[in-house]
XYZ file of C-alpha atoms in Angstrom:
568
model
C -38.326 20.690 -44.540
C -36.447 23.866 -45.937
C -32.769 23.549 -46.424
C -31.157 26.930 -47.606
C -27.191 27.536 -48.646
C -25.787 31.022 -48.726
C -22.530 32.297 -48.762
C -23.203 34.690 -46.547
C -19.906 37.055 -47.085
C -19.277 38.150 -43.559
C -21.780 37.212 -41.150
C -21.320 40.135 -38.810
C -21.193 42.228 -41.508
C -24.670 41.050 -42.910
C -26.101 39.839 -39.557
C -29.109 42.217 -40.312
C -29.593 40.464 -43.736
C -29.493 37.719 -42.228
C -31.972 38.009 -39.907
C -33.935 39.395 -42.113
C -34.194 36.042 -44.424
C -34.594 34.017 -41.421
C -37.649 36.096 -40.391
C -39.213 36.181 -43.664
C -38.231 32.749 -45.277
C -38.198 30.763 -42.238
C -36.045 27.813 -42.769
C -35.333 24.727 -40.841
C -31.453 24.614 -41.873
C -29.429 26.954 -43.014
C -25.846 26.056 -44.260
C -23.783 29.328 -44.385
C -20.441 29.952 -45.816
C -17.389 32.363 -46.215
C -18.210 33.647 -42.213
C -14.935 35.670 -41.764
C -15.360 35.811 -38.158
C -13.017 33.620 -35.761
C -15.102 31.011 -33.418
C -15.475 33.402 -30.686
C -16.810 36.196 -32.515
C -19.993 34.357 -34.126
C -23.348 35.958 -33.301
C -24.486 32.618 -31.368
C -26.963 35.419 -29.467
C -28.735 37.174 -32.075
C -29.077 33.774 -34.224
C -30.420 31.554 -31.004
C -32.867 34.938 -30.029
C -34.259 34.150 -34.045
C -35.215 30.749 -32.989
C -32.199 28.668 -34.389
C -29.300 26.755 -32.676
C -25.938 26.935 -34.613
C -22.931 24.844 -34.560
C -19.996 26.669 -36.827
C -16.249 26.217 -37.309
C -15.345 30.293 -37.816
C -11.888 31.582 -38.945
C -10.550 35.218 -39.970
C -9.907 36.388 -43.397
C -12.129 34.560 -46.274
C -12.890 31.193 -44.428
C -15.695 30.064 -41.794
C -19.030 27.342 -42.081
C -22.093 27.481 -40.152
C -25.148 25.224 -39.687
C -28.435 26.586 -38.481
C -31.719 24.230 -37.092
C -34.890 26.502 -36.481
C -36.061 25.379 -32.819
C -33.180 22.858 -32.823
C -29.901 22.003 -32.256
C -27.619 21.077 -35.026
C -25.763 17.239 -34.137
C -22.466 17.636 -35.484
C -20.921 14.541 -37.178
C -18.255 16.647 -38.623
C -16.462 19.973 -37.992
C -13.679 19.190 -40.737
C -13.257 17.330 -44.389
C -10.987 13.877 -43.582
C -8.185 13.078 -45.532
C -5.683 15.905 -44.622
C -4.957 16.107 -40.732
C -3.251 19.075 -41.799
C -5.410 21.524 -43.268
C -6.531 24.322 -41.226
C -8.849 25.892 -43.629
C -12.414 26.269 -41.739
C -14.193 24.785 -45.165
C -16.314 22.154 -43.719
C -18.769 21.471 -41.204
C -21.195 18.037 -41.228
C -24.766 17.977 -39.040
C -27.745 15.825 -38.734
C -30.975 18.144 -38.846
C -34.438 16.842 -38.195
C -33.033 13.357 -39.357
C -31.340 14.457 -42.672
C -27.535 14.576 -42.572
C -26.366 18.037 -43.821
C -22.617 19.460 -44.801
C -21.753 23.459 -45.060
C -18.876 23.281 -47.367
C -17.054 25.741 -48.863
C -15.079 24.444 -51.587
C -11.182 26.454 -52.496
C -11.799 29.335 -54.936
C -8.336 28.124 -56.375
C -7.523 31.447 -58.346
C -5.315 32.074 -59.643
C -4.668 28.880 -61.925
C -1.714 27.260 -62.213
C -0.141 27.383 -59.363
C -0.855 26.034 -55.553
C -4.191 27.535 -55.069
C -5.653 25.750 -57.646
C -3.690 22.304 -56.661
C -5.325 22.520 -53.382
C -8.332 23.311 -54.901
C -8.256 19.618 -56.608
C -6.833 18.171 -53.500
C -9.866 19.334 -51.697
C -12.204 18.093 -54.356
C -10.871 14.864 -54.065
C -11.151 14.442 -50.345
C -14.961 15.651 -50.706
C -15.211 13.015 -53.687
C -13.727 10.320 -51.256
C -15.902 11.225 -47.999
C -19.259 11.721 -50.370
C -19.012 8.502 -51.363
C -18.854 6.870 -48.111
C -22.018 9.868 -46.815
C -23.624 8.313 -49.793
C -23.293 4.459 -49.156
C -24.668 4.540 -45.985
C -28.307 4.709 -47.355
C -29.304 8.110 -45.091
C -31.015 11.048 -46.625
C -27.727 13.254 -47.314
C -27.666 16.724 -48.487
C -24.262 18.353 -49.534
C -25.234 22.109 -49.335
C -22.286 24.757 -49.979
C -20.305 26.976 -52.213
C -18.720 24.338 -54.181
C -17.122 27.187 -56.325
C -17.402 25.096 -59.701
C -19.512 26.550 -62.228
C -20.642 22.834 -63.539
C -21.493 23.707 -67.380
C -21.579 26.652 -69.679
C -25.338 27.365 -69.473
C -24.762 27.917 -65.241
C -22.861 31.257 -66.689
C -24.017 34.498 -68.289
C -22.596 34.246 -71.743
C -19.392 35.582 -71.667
C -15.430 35.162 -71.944
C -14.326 37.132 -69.218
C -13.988 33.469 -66.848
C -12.552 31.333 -69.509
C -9.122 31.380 -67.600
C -11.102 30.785 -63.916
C -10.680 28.471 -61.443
C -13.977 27.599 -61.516
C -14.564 26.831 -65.168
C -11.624 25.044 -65.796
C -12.051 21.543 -67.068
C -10.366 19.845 -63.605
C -12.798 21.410 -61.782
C -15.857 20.460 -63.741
C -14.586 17.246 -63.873
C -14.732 16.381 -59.948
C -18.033 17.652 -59.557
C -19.058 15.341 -62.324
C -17.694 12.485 -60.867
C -20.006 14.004 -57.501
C -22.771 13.611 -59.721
C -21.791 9.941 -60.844
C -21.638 8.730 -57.320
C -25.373 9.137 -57.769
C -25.635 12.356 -55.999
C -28.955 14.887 -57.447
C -28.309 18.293 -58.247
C -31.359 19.520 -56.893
C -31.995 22.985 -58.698
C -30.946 21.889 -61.535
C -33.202 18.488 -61.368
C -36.402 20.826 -60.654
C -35.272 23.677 -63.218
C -33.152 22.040 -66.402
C -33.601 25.054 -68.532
C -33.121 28.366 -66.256
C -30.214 29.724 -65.376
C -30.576 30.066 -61.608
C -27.463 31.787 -61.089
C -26.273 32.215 -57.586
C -23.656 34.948 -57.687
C -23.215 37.883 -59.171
C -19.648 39.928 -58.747
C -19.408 43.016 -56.854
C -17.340 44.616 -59.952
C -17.873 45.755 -63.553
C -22.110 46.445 -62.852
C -22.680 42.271 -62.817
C -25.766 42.411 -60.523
C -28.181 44.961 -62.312
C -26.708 42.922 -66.053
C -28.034 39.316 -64.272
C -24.135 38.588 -65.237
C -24.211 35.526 -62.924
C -22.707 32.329 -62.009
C -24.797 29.183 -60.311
C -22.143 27.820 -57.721
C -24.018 27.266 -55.087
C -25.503 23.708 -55.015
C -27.377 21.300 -53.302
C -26.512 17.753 -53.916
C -29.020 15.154 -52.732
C -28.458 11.218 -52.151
C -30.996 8.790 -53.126
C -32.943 8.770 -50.110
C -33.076 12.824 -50.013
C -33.768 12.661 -53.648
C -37.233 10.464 -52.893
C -38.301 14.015 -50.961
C -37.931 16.525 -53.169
C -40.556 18.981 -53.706
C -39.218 22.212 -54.979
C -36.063 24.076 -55.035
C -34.977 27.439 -56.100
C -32.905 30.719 -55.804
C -34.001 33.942 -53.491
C -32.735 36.240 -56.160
C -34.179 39.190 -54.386
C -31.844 38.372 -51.503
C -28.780 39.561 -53.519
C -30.903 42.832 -54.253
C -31.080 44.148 -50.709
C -28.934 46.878 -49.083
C -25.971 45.871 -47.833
C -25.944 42.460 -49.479
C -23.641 39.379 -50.073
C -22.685 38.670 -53.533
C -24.261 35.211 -53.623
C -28.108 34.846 -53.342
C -29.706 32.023 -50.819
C -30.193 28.341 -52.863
C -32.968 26.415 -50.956
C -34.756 23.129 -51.249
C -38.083 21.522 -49.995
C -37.974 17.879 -48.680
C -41.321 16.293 -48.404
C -41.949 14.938 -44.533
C -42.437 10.726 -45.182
C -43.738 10.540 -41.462
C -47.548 10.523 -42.363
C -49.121 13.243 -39.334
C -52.219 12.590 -37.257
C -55.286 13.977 -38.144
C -57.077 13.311 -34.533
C -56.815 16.480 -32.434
C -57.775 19.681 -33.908
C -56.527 21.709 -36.835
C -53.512 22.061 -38.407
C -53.268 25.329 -37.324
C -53.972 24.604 -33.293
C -51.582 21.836 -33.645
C -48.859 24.314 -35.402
C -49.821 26.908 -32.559
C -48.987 24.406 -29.682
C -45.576 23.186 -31.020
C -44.552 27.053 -31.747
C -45.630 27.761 -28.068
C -43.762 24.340 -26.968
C -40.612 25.901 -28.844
C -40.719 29.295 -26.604
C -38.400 29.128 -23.162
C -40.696 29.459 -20.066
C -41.007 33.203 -19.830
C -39.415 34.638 -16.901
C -41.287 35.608 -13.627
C -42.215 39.454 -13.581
C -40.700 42.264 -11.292
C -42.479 41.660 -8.234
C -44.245 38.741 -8.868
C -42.952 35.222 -7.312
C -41.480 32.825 -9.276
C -43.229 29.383 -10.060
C -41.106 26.393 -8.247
C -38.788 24.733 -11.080
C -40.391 21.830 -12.211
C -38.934 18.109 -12.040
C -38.173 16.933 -15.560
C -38.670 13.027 -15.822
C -37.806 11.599 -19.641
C -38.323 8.454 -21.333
C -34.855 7.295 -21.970
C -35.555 4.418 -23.979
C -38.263 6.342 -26.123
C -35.634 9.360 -27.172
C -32.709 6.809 -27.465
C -34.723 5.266 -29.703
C -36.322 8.259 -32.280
C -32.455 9.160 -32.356
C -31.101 5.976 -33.907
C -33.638 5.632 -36.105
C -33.143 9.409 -37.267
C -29.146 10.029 -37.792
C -27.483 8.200 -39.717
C -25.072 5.194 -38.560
C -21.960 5.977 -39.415
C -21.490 8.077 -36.207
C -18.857 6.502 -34.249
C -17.078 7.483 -31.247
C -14.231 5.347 -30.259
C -13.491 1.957 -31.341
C -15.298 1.907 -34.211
C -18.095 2.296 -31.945
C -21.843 3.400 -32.676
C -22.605 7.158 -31.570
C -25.719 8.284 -33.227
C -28.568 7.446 -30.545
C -25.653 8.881 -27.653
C -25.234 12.299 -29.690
C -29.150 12.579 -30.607
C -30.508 11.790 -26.597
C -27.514 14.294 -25.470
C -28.630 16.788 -27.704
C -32.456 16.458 -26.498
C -30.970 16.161 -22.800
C -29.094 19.416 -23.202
C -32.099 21.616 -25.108
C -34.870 20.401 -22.398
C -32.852 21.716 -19.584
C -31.629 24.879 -21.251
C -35.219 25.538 -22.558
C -37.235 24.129 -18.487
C -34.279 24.972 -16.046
C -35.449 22.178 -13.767
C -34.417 20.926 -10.066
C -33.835 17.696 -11.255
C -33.712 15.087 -13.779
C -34.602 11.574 -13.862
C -34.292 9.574 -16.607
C -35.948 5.975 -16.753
C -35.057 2.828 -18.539
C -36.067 -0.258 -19.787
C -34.375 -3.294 -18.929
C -34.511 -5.829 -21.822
C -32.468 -8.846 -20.085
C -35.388 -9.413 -17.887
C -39.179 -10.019 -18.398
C -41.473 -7.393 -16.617
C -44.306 -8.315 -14.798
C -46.486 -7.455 -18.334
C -44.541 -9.981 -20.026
C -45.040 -12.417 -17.682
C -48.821 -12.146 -17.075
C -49.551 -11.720 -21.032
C -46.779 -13.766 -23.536
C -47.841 -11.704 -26.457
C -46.488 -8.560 -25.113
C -44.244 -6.278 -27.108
C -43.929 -10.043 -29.007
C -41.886 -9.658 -32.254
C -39.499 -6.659 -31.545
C -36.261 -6.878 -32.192
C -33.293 -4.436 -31.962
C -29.905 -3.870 -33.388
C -26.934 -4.808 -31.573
C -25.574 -0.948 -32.243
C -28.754 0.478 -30.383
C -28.235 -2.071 -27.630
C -24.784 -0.633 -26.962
C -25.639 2.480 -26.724
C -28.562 1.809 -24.320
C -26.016 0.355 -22.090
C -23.692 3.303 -21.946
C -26.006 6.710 -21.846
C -26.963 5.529 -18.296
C -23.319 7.071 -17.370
C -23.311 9.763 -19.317
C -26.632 10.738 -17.763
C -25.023 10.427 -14.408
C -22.252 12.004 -15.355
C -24.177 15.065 -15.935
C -25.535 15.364 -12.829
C -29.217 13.805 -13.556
C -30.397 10.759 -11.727
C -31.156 7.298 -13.624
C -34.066 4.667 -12.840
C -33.667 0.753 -13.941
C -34.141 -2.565 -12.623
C -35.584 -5.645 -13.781
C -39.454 -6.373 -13.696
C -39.985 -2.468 -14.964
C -40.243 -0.348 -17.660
C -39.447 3.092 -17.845
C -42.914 4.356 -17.623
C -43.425 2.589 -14.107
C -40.302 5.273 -13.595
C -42.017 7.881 -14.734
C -45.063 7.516 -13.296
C -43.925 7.021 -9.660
C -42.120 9.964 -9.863
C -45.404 11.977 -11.284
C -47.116 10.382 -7.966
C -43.845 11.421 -5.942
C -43.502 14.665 -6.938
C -47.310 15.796 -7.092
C -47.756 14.524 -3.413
C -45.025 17.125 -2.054
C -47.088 19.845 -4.353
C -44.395 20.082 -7.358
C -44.704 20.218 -11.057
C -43.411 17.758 -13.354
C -42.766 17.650 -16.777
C -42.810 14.293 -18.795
C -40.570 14.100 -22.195
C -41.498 10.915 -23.971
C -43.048 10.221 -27.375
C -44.925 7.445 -25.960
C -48.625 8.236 -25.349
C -49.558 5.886 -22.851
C -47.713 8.794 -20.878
C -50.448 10.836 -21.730
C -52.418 9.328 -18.206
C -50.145 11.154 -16.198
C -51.249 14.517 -17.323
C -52.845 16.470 -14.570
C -52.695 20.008 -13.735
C -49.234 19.550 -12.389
C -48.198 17.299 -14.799
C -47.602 17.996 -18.295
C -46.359 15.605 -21.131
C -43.775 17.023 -23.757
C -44.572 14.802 -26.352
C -41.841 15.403 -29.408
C -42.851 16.642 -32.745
C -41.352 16.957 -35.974
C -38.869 19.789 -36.241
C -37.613 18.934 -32.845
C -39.843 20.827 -30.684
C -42.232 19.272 -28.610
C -46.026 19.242 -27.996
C -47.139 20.197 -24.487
C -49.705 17.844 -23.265
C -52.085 18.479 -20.547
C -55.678 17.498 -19.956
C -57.305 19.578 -22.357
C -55.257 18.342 -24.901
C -56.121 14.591 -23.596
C -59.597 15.250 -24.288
C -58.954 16.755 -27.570
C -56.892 14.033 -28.874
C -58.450 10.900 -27.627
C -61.698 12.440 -26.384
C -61.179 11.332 -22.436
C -60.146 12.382 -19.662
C -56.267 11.176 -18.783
C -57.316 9.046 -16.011
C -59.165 6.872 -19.067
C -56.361 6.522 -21.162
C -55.265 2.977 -19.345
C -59.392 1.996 -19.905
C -59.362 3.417 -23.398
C -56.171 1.522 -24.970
C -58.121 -1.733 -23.320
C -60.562 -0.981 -25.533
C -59.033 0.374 -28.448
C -56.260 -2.204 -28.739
C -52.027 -0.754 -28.896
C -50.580 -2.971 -32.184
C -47.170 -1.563 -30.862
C -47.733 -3.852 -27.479
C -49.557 -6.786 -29.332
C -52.686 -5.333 -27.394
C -55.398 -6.554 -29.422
C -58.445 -4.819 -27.474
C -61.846 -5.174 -28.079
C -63.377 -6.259 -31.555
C -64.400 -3.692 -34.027
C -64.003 -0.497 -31.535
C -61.550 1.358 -32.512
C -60.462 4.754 -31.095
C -63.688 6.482 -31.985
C -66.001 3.392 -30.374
C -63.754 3.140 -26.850
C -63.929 6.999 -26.520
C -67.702 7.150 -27.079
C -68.144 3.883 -24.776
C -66.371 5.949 -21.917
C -68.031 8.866 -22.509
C -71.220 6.950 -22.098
C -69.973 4.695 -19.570
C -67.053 6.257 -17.512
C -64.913 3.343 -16.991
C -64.267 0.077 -18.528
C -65.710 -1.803 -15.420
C -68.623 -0.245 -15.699
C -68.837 -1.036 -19.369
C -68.346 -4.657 -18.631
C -70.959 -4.081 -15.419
C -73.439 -3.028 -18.009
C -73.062 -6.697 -19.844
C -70.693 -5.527 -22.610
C -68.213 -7.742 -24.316
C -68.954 -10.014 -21.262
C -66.739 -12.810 -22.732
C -63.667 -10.536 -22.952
C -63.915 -9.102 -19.645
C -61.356 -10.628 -18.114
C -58.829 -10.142 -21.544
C -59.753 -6.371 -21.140
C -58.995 -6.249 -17.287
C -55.516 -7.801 -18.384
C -54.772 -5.336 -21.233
C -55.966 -2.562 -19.017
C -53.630 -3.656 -16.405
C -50.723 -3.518 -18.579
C -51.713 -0.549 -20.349
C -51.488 1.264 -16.365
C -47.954 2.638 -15.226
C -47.245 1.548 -12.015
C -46.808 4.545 -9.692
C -45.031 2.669 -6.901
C -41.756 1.560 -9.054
C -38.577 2.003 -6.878
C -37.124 5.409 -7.754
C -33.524 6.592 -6.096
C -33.967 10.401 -4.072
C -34.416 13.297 -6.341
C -33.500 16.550 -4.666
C -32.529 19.642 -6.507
C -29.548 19.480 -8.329
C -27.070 21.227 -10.425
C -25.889 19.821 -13.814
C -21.733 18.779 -14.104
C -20.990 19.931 -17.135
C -17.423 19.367 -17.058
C -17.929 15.657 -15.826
C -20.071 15.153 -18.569
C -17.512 16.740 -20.934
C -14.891 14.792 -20.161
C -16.744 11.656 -20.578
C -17.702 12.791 -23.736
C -13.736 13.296 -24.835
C -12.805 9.508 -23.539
C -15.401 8.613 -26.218
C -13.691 10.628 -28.658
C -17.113 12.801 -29.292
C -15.478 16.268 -29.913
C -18.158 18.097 -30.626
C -20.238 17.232 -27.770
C -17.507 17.643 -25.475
C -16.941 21.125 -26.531
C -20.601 21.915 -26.345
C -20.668 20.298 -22.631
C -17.261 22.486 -22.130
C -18.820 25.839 -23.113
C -21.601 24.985 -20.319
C -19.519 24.430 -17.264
C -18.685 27.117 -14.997
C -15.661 28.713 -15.282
C-alpha cells in the first residue's frame, strides 16, 4: 500500500499536476494539504474520473485537507483536531484507508514568532500531541501524514542562517514533534534514509529550487503496528521540478500487505486484470442499443459487517460512547456498490446468532469455537435499520443464515429472467454463479473480484454447481467441516472431474465409511434456495432517511455524505 503527502499549494491551481502524479505514481492514499479552495469548489469530478474517492474539509485563503483512496472511498473518523471547539482553521482531516487509519494535517506555519501566530502554532501542536497519543494506544496501524511545518533537526535543512529566526526551527517547535516521536511514533523517511537529506520544500524566492536549498517538513509518522509494514519510503523530487509546480515535493511510503494472497487461480497479472475491471462502473448502454435490465444486488451483511470491524480501528464511536467502525465501513461498501451497479433493488441478508440453524442442529461441531465481541454484536443489531432506512430491503429469521437469503433470492430472481449480483467474501457463494449470477467477491484495495463460472473453474477447478460436493470433500476449517481424509482441494477437484458428483463418488465404493458424514457436510455446505425472503420490487434509495438516521447517531460525516445524495 502507497501512502503519499503533498502540500499541494492550490489544488485547482495544480489540478493538472495533480493528475498527473496520480496517473504516473498511482497511489492508494493521498493526504493533500494547503487546498485553498472552499468545500464546494473541490474538483470531486476530475479526482473520482482518476479512479479515487475523496473526503476533504476545504477553506479559502492558505487552509484546506484532503484524503484520496484509489478505487475507494475514504471512512472519515475525523474532519477536525479535538481540543478546541473553536477553531475554524480547515487543518485536519482523519480516514481509515484499506484498514490503516490515516490523518491529512496541516500543522500552523506560526510566522512570524513571537506573537499569536506562533502561540497557536504550539496550541495546535499540543492538541495533535494529545489526540496522537490516544490514535496511538489503540493498537491500529496509524499513519500521521501532513505538513507538520517543523523542520525536526539541523541536517533536515540546507546549511544556512537565513531560518534561524523561523517558526519552524525554533526550539518549541522541535520540541513537540519530539515528544511525537517519544509517544513511539516512526518517522518513516527518516527511519529508511538516516543520512540524506530528503528535503521536501524548496521556497519559491531567492533561486532555492535549482540550489536544492530545501527543508524536509513533510512527514510521515507511523505507529507500531504501521511500523511492522514498512517497506520503503521516499521523496518524488522531480515532482517539485514540473511546470507549474507546488513548492513542496510528494513524501510517500510503502506498507507491506500482512494478508498472505492466494496463489490458486491464475496469474498475478489475470487476477490484477479482473479486480481493475471489477473497479470500472458498468459502462453505459450505446446510442441505439437497449439497455441491459438493472440487476438485483443481494449482499452478505454479516460477511462485510464483519471485514469492517476487523479493518478500522475501534475507537469509532457514534453516540453514547458507542462502537461505529463496522456501521461506517458496511455504509461505505453499501453506498460504492450502488453508485458503481445502479440496481432495482437491494437485499441484504443476516445471520441470526440467538438461534441455532438447522446446520447447527443436525451437526454440533458447526461454526464450533467462534466467538465475537460484544462491540460487533451491537452493531449487527442496529445496521438492519439503517439498511431500511435507505430504502434496501433486509432478510433474517431464526433457523437461517444469510446465504439461505442469498441464495433464494438468486433462485427468485433468475426464474423471472433477471440478473443478480452477489457481494460477499464468503466463497461458498461462489455456487450461485451462473450466467445471470455473478459473485463480487471483495479484494484488497477495496474493489471487488467478479465471479462467474469461468472463474469457478479456474479457482477451484469445477463447475459452481460442485462447489457444495467439493467443500464435502475438501473439508471448510472455518465451519469445523472436516471433509474427507487426505484430499485436499487438489484431490476433491480431480475426484469430480473424474466422477461428477460426490454421490457418484461414493456409488463407485469410495470412502464408503464416510458416506453418510460427507452427505451431511455436503448438506450444510448447500444454501437453501427456498429461505423466506420479503417482496423485492424496484426501488429507489432514501437518502435523506438514511441521513438523518445517521445524524441521531451523531455520525457527521456519513450523514453529510448521505445528504449530498438525496434529491434536492
Amino acid at each position: 500500500m502507497k501512502i503519499v503527502t503533498f502540500n499541494i499549494n492550490d489544488i485547482n491551481k495544480r489540478l493538472g499536476n495533480l493528475l498527473d502524479y496520480l496517473r504516473t505514481a498511482k497511489p492508494d492514499a493521498v493526504c493533500l494539504q494547503e487546498l485553498k479552495a472552499a468545500d464546494d469548489a473541490f474538483p470531486k469530478v476530475a479526482i473520482e474520473r482518476a479512479g479515487y474517492g475523496a473526503a476533504w474539509r476545504g477553506q479559502k485563503t492558505w487552509n484546506g485537507v484532503a484524503i484520496l483512496a484509489r478505487g475507494a472511498e475514504p471512512i472519515v473518523t475525523r474532519n477536525a483536531l479535538p481540543g478546541d471547539d473553536d477553531d475554524a482553521q480547515a487543518r485536519y482531516i482523519e480516514a481509515a484507508v484499506n484498514g490503516v487509519l490515516i490523518t491529512s494535517l496541516y500543522a500552523p506555519n506560526g510566522n512570524p514568532q513571537p506573537g499569536p501566530k506562533f502561540t497557536y502554532k504550539l496550541a495546535w501542536m499540543d492538541r495533535l500531541i494529545a489526540h496522537a497519543a490516544s490514535l496511538y494506544s489503540a493498537g491500529a496501524p496509524v499513519v500521521l501524514a501532513g505538513d507538520f511545518n517543523v523542520v525536526p533537526t539541523d541536517r533536515d535543512i540546507y546549511p544556512t542562517r537565513s531560518y534561524d529566526e523561523d517558526a519552524l526551527l525554533q526550539p518549541q517547535s522541535r520540541a513537540r514533534f519530539a515528544r511525537l516521536i517519544d509517544q513511539g511514533w516512526c518517522d518513516a523517511v527518516r527511519a529508511l534514509h538516516p543520512d540524506a537529506p530528503m528535503y521536501s520544500y524548496w521556497s519559491y524566492l531567492r533561486n532555492r529550487w535549482p540550489r536544492d536549498a530545501g527543508l524536509r517538513i513533510d512527514h510521515l509518522l507511523l505507529s507500531e503496528e504501521a511500523a511492522r509494514r514498512l517497506a520503503a519510503a521516499g521523496v518524488d523530487r522531480a515532482v517539485r521540478g514540473t511546470e507549474n509546480a507546488s513548492d513542496h515535493a510528494p513524501v510517500w511510503i510503502e506498507l507491506r500487505d500482512t494478508a498472505r494472497r492466494s496463489r490458486v487461480g491464475g496469474s498475478r497479472a489475470v487476477r490484477s486484470a479482473a479486480v481493475s475491471a471489477s473497479r470500472r462502473a458498468p459502462p453505459q448502454a450505446k446510442r441505439g442499443v437497449k439497455a441491459a435490465p438493472r440487476p438485483l444486488l443481494v449482499i452478505d451483511g454479516d460477511s462485510f459487517a464483519h471485514r469492517a470491524y476487523h479493518a478500522l480501528p475501534k475507537n469509532i464511536r457514534r453516540k453514547g460512547d458507542r462502537p461505529a467502525g463496522a456501521i461506517l465501513g458496511f455504509a461505505n461498501l453499501l453506498l460504492r456498490l450502488y453508485r458503481e451497479e445502479q440496481p432495482r433493488a437491494v437485499l441484504v441478508g443476516w445471520d441470526t446468532y440467538e438461534e441455532p440453524t438447522y446446520r447447527h442442529e443436525a451437526y454440533a461441531a458447526y461454526q464450533s469455537g467462534r466467538e465475537f465481541d460484544d462491540d460487533i454484536i451491537e452493531q449487527l443489531a442496529v445496521l438492519p435499520d439503517f439498511v431500511a432506512a435507505c430504502g434496501f430491503a433486509n432478510a433474517k429469521r431464526a433457523g437461517y443464515e444469510a446465504d439461505d437469503f442469498l441464495a433464494a433470492a438468486v433462485a427468485r430472481e433468475e426464474r423471472r429472467g433477471g440478473r443478480v449480483l452477489v457481494a460477499s467474501g464468503d466463497r461458498d457463494t461462489f455456487q450461485l454463479a451462473s450466467a445471470q449470477t455473478t459473485i463480487l467477491y471483495p479484494v484488497r484495495g477495496g474493489g471487488v473480484e467478479r465471479i462467474g463460472p469461468a472463474e469457478v473453474r479456474a479457482r477451484y477447478g469445477v463447475d459452481p454447481v460442485q462447489v457444495p460436493d467439493f467443500i464435502a470433500l475438501r473439508g471448510d476449517p472455518s465451519d469445523k467441516l472436516p471433509g474427507a481424509p487426505g484430499v485436499g482441494a487438489g484431490g476433491a477437484a480431480a475426484l469430480l472431474r473424474q466422477y461428477g458428483s460426490l454421490e457418484a463418488v461414493l456409488k463407485a465404493g469410495r470412502f464408503a465409511k464416510l458416506a453418510d458424514e460427507l452427505r451431511l457436510y455436503r448438506s450444510i455446505a448447500t444454501m437453501n434456495r427456498k429461505a423466506p425472503l420479503p417482496r423485492l420490487a424496484d426501488r429507489n434509495p432514501t437518502w435523506a432517511a438514511a441521513a438523518a438516521l445517521a445524524r441521531r447517531w451523531q455520525l457527521q460525516q456519513l450523514a453529510s455524505r448521505l445528504d449530498g445524495l438525496a434529491p434536492q
